[in-house]
CSV table of N, CA and C in Angstrom, one decimal:
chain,number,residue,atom,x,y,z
A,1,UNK,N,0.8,-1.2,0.0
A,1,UNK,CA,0.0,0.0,0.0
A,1,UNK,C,0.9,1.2,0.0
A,2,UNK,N,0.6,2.5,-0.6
A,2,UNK,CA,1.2,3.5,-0.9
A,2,UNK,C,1.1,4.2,0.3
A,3,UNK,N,1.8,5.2,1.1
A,3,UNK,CA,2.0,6.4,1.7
A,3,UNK,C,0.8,7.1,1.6
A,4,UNK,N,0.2,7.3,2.7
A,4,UNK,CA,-0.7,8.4,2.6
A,4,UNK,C,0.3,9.9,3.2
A,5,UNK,N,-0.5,10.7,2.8
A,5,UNK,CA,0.0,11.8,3.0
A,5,UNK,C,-0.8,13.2,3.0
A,6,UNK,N,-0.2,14.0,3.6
A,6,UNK,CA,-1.0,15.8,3.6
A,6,UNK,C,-0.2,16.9,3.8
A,7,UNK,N,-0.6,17.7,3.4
A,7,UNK,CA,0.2,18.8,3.5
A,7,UNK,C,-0.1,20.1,4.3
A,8,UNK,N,1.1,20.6,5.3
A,8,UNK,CA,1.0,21.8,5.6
A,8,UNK,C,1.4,23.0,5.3
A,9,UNK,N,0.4,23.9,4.9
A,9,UNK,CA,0.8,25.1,4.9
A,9,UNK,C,0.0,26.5,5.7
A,10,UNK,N,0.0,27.3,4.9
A,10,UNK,CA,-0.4,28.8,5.8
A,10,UNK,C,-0.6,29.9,4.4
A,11,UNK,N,-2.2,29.3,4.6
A,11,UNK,CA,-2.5,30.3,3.3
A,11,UNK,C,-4.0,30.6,4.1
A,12,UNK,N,-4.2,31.9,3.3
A,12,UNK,CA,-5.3,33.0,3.6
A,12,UNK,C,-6.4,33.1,2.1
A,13,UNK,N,-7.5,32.9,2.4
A,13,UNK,CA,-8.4,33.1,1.2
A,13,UNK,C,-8.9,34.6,1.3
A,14,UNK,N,-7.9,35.2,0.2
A,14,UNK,CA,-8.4,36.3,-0.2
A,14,UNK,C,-9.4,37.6,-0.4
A,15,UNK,N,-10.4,36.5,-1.2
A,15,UNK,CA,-11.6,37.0,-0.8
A,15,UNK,C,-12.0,37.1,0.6
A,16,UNK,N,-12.1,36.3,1.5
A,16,UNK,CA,-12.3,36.8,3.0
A,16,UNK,C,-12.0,37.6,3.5
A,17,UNK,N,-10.5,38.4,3.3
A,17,UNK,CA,-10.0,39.2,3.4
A,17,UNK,C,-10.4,40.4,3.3
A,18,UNK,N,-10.8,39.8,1.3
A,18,UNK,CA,-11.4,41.5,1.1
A,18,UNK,C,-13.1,41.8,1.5
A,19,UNK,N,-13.5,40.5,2.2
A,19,UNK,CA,-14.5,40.7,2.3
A,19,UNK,C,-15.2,41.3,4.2
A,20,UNK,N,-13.8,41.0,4.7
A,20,UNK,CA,-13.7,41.2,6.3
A,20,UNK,C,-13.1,42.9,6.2
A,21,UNK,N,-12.5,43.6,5.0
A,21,UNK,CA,-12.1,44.9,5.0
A,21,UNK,C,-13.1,45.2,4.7
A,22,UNK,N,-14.1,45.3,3.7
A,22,UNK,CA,-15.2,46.0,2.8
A,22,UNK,C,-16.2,46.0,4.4
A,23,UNK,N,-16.5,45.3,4.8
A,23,UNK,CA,-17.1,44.9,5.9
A,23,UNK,C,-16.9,46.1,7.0
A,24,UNK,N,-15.5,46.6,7.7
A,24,UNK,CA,-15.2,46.9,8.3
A,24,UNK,C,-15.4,48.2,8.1
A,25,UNK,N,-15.0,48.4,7.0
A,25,UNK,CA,-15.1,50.0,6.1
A,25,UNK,C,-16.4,50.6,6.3
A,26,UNK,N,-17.4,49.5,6.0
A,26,UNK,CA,-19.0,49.6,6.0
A,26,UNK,C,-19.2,50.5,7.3
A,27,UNK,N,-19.1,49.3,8.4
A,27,UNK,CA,-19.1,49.5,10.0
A,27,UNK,C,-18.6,51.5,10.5
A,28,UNK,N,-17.1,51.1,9.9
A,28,UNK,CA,-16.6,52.8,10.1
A,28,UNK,C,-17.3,53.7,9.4
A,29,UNK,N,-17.6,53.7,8.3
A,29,UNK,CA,-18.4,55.1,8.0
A,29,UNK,C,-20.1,55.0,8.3
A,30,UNK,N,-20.3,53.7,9.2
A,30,UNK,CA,-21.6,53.9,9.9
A,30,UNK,C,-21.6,54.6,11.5
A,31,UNK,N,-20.7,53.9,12.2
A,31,UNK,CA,-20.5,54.3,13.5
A,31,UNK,C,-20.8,55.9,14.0
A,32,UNK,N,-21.1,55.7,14.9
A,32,UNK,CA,-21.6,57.6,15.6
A,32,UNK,C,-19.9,57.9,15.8
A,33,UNK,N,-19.3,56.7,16.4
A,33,UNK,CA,-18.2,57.2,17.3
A,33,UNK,C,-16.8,58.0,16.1
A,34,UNK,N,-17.2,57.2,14.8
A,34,UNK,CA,-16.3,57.9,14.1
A,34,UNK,C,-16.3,58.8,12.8
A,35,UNK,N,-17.6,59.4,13.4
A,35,UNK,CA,-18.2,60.4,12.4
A,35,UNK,C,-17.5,61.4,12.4
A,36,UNK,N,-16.5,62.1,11.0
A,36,UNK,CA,-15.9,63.3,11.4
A,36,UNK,C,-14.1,63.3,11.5
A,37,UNK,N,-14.0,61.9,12.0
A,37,UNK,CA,-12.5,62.1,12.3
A,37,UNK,C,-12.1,61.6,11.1
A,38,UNK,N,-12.3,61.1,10.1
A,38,UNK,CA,-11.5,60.9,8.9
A,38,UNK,C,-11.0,59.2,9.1
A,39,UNK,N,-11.6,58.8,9.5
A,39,UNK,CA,-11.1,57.3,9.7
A,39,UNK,C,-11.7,56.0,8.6
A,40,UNK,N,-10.7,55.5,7.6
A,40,UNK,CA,-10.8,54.7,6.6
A,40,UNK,C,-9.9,53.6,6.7
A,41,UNK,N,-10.6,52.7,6.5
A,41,UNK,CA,-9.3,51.3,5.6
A,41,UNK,C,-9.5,50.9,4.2
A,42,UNK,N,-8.8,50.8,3.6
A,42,UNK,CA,-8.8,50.4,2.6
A,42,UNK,C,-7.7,49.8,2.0
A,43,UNK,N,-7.4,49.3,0.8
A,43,UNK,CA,-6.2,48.4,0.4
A,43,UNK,C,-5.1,49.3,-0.4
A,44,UNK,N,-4.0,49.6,0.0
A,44,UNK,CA,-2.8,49.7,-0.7
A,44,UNK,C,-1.7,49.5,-1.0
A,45,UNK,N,-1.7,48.6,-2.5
A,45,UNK,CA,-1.1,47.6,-3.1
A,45,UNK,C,-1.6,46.7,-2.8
A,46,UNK,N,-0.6,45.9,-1.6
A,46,UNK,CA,-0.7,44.4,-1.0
A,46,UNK,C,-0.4,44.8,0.3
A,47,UNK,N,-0.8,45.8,0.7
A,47,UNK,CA,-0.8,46.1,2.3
A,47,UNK,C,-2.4,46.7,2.3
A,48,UNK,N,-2.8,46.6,3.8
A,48,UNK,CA,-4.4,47.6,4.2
A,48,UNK,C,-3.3,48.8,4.8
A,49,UNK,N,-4.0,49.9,4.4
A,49,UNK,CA,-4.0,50.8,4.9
A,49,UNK,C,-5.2,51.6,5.7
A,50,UNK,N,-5.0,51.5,7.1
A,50,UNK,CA,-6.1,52.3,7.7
A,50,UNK,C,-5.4,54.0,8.2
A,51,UNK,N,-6.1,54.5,8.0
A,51,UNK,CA,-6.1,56.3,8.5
A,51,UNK,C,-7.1,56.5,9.6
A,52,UNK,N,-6.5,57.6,10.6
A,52,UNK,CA,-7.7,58.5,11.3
A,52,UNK,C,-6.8,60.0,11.6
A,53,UNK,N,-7.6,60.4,12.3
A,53,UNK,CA,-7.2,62.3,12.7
A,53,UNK,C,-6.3,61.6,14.2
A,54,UNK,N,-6.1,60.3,15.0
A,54,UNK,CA,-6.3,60.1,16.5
A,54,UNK,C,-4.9,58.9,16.0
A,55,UNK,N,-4.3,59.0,17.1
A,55,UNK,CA,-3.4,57.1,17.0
A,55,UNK,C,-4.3,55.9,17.6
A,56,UNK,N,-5.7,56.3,18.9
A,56,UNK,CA,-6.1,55.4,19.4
A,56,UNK,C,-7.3,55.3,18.5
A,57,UNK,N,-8.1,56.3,18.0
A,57,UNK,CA,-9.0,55.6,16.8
A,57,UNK,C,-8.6,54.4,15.5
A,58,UNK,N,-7.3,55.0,15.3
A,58,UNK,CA,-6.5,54.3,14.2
A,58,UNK,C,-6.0,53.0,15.4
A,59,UNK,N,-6.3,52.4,16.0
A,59,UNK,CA,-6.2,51.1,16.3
A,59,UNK,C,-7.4,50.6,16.6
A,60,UNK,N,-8.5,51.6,17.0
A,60,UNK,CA,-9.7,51.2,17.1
A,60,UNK,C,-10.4,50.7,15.6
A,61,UNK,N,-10.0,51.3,14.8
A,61,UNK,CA,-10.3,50.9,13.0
A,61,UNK,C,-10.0,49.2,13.1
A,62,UNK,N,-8.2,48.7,13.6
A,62,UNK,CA,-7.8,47.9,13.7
A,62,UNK,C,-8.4,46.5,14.1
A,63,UNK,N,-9.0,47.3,15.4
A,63,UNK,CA,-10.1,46.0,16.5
A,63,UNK,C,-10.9,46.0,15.4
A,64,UNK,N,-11.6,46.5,14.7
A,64,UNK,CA,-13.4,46.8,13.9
A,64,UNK,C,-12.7,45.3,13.0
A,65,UNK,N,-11.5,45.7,12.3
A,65,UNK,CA,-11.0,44.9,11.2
A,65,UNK,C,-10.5,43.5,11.5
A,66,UNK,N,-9.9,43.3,13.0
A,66,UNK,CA,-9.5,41.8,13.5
A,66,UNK,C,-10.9,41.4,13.2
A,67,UNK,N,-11.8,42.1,14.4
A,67,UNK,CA,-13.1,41.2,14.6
A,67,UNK,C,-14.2,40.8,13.2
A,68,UNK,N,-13.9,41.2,12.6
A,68,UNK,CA,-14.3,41.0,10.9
A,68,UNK,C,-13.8,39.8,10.5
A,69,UNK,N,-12.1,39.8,10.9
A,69,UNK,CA,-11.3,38.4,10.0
A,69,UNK,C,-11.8,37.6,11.1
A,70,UNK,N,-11.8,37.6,12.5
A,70,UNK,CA,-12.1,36.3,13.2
A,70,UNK,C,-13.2,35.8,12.9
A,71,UNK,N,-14.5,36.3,13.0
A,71,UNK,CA,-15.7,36.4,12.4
A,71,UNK,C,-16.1,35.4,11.0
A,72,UNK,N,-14.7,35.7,10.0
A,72,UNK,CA,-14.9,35.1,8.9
A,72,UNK,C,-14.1,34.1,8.8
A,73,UNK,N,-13.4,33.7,9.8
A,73,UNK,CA,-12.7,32.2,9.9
A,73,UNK,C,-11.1,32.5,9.4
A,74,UNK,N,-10.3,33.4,9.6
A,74,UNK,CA,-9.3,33.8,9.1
A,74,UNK,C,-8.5,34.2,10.3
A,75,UNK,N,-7.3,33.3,10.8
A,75,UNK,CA,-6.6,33.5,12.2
A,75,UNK,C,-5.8,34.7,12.6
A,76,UNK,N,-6.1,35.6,13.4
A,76,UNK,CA,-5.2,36.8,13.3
A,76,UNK,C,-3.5,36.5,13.3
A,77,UNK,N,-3.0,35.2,12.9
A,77,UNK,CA,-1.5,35.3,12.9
A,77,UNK,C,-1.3,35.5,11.8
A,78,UNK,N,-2.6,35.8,10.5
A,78,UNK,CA,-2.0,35.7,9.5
A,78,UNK,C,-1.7,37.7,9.2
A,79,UNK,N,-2.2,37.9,10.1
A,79,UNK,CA,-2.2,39.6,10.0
A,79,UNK,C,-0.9,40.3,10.4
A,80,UNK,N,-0.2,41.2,10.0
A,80,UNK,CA,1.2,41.7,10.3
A,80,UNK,C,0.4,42.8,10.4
A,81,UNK,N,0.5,43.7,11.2
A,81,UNK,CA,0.3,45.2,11.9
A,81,UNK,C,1.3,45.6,12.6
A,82,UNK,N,1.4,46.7,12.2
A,82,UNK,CA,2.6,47.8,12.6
A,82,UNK,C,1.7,48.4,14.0
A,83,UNK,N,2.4,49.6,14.0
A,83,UNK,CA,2.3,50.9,15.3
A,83,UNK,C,1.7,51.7,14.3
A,84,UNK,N,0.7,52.9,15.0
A,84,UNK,CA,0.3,53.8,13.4
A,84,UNK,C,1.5,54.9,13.8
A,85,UNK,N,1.7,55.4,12.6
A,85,UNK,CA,2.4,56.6,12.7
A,85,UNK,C,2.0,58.0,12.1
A,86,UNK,N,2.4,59.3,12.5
A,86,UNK,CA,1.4,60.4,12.8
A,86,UNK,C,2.2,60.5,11.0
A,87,UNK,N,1.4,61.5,10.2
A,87,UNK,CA,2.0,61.9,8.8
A,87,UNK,C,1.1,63.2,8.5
A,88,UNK,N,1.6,63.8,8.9
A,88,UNK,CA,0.8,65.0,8.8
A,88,UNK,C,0.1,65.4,9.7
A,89,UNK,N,-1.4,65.9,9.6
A,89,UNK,CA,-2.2,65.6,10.7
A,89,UNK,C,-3.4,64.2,10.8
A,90,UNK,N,-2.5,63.6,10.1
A,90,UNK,CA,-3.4,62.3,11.1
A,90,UNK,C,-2.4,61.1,10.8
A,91,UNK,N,-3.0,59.9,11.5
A,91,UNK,CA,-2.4,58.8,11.6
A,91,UNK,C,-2.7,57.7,10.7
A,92,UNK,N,-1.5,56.9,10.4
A,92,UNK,CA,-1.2,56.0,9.5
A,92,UNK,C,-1.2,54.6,9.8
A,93,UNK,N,-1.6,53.4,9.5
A,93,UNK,CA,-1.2,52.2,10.4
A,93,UNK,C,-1.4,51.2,9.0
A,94,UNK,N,-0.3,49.9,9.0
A,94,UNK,CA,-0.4,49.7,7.7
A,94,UNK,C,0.2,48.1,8.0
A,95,UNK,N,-0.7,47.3,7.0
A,95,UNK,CA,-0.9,46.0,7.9
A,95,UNK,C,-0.6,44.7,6.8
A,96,UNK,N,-0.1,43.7,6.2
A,96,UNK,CA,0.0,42.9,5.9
A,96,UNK,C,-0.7,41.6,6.1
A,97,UNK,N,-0.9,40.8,5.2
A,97,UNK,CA,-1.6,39.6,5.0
A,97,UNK,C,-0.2,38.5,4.9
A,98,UNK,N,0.5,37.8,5.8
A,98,UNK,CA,1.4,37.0,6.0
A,98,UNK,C,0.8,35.7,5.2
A,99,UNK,N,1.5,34.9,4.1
A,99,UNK,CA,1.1,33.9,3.2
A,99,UNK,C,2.1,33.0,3.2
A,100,UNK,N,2.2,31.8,3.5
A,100,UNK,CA,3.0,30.8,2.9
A,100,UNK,C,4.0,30.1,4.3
A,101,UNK,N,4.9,29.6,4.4
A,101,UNK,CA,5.2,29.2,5.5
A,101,UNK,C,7.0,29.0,5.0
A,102,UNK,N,7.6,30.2,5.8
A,102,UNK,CA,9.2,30.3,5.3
A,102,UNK,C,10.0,29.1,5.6
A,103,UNK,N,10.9,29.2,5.5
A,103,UNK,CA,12.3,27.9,5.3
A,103,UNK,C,12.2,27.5,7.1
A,104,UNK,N,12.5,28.6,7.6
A,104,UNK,CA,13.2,28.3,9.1
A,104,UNK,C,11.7,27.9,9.8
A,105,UNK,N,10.9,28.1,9.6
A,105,UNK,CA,9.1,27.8,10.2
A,105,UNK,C,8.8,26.5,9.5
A,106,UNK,N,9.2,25.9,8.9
A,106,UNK,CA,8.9,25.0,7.9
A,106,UNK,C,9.9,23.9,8.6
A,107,UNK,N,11.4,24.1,8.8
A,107,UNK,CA,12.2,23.4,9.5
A,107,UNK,C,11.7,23.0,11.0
A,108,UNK,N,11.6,24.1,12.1
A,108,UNK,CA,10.6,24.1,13.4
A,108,UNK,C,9.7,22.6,13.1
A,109,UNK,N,8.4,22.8,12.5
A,109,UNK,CA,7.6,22.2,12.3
A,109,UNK,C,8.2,20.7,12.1
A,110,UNK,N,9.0,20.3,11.0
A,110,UNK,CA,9.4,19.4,10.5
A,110,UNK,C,10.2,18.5,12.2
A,111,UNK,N,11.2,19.4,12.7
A,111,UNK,CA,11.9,18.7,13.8
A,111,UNK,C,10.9,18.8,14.9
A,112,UNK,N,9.8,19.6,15.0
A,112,UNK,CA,8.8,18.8,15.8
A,112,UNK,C,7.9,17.8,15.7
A,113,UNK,N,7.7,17.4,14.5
A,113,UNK,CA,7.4,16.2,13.7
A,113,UNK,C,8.2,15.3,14.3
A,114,UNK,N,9.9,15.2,13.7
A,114,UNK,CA,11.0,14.2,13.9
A,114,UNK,C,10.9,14.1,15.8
A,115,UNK,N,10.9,14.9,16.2
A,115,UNK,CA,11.2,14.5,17.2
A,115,UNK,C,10.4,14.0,18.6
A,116,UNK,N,8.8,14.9,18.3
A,116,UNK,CA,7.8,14.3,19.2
A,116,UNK,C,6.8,13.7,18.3
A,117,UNK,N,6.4,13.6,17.0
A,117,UNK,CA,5.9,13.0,16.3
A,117,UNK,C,6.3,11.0,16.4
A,118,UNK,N,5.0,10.5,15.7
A,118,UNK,CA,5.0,8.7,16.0
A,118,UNK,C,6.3,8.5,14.9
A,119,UNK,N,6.7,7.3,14.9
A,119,UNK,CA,7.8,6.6,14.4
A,119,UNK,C,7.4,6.5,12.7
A,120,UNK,N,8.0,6.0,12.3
A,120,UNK,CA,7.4,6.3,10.5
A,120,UNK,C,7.0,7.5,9.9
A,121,UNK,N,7.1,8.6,10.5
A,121,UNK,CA,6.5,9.8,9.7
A,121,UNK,C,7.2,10.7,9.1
A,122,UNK,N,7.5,11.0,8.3
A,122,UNK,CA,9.0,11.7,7.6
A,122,UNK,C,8.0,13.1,6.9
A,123,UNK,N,8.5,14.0,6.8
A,123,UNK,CA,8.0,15.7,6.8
A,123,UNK,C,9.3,16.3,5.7
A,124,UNK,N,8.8,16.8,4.9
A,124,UNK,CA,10.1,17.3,3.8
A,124,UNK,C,9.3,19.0,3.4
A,125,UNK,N,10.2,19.7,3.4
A,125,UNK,CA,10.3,21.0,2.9
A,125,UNK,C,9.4,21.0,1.1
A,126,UNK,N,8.7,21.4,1.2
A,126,UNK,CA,8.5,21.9,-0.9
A,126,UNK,C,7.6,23.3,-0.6
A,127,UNK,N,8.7,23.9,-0.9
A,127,UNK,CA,8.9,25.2,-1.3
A,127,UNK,C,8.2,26.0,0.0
A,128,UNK,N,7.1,26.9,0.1
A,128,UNK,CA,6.4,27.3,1.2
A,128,UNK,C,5.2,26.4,1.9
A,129,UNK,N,5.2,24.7,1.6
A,129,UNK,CA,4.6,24.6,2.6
A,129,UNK,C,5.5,23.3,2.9
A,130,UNK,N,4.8,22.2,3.6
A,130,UNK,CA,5.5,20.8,4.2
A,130,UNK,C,4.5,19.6,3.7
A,131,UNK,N,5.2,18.4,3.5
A,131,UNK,CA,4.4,17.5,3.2
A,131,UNK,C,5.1,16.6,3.9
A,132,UNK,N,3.7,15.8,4.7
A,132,UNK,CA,3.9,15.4,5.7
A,132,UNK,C,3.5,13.6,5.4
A,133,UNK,N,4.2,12.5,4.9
A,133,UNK,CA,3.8,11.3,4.8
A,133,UNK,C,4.2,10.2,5.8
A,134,UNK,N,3.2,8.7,5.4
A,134,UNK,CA,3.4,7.6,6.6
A,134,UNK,C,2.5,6.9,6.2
A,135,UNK,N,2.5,5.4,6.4
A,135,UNK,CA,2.1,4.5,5.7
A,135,UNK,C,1.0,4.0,6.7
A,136,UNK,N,0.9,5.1,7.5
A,136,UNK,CA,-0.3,4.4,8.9
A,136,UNK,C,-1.0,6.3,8.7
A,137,UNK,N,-2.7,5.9,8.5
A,137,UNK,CA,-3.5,7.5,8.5
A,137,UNK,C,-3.5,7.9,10.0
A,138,UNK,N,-3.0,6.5,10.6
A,138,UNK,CA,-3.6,6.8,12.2
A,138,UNK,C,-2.5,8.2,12.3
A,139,UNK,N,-1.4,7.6,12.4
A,139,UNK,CA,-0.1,8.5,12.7
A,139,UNK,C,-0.4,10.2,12.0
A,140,UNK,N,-0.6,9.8,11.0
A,140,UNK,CA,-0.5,11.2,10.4
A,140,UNK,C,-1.9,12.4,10.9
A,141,UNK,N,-2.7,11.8,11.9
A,141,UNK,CA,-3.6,12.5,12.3
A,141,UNK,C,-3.0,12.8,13.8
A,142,UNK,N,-2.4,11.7,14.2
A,142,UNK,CA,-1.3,12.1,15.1
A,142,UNK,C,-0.7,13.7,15.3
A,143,UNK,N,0.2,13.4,14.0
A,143,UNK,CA,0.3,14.9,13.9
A,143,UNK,C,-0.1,15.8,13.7
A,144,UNK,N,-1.4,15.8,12.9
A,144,UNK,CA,-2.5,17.2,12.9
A,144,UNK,C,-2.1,17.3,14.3
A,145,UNK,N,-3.0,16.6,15.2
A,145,UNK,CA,-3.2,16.9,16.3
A,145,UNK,C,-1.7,17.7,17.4
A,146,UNK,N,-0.9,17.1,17.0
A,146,UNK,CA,0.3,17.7,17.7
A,146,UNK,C,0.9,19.1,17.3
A,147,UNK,N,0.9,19.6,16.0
A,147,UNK,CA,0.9,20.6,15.0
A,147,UNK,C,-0.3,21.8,15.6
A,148,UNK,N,-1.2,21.5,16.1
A,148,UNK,CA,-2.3,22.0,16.5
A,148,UNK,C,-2.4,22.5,17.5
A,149,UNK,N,-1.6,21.9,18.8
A,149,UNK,CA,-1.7,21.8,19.8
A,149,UNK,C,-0.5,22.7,20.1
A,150,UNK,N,0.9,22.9,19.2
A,150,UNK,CA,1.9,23.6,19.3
A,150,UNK,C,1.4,24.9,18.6
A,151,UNK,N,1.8,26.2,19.7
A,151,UNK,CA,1.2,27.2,19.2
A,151,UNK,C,2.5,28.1,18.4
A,152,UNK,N,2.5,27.8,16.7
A,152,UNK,CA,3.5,28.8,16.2
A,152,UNK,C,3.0,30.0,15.9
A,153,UNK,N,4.2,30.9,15.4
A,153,UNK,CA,3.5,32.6,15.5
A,153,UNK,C,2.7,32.8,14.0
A,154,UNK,N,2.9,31.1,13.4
A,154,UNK,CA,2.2,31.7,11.9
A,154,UNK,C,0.8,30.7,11.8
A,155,UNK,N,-0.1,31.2,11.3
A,155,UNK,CA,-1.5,30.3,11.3
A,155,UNK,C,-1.3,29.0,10.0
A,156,UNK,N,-2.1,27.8,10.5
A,156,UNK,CA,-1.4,26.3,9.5
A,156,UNK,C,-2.2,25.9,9.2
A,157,UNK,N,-2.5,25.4,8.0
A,157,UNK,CA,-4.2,24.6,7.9
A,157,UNK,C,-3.2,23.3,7.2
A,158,UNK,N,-4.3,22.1,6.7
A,158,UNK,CA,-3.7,21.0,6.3
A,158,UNK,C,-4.8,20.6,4.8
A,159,UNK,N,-3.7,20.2,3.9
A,159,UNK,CA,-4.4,20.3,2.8
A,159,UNK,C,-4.0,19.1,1.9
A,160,UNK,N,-4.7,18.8,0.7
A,160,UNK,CA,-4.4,17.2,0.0
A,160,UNK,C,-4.2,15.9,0.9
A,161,UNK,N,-4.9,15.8,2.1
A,161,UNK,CA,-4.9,14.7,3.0
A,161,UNK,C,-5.3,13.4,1.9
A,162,UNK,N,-4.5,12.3,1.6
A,162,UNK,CA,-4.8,11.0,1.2
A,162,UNK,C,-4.0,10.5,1.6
């Protein structure tokens, strides 16, 4: 019998994204509390960019927009946020969507595999994510579960399970 096998990585669906900003955006130009102060998010480039006239509004934009992505099933580790910074007269804060799972995060994973992971389970690097095989499905749920339970600083889902 062949190797079953799955793969981990750390990917964000998009549209959720843009659908937890559009969302947010909605909420801020509804709110009483932020009528007036100039307070937006919106996307620029491949970063969000939120604005306000305030630094604590401009994190309060931030909360509106976590609670949007948790909301829509998208883990706040995949979110990079800065400190806002003042640019004139108002405040800047500018946030990234973290995608893929680097070399040295990919390694981590793999020697927690090798080393608290069941016997037979071998984990190889391809490209940004890990593939994780074993000729027993028991084991390899094994590791979901251990993977799961270890909290890294980047969000992991598991994909192509056969």
């Amino acid at each position: 019998m062949a190797d079953s096998s799955f793969d981990i990585v750390s990917k964000v669906d998009r549209q959720e994204v843009d659908n937890a900003l559009n969302q947010a955006a909605k909420e801020i130009s509804q709110r009483y509390d932020f009528r007036g102060v100039g307070a937006s998010i919106a996307w620029s480039g491949e970063r969000i960019e939120i604005k306000a006239n305030a630094e604590e509004r401009a994190k309060a934009v931030l909360d509106i927009f976590q609670t949007k992505l948790v909301k829509r099933g998208i883990s706040l580790k995949a979110l990079d946020s800065g400190e806002p910074q003042a640019s004139g007269k108002e405040y800047r804060l500018y946030s990234t969507i973290k995608e893929g799972i680097s070399t040295d995060d990919a390694k981590k994973v793999a020697k927690l595999i090798r080393d608290e992971g069941p016997k037979g389970v071998k984990a190889q690097v391809q490209g940004d994510e890990l593939r994780v095989s074993s000729k027993s499905r028991d084991a390899l749920q094994e590791v979901q579960r251990l993977v799961r339970e270890k909290d890294f600083d980047f969000a992991v889902q598991f994909v192509n399970y056969r």
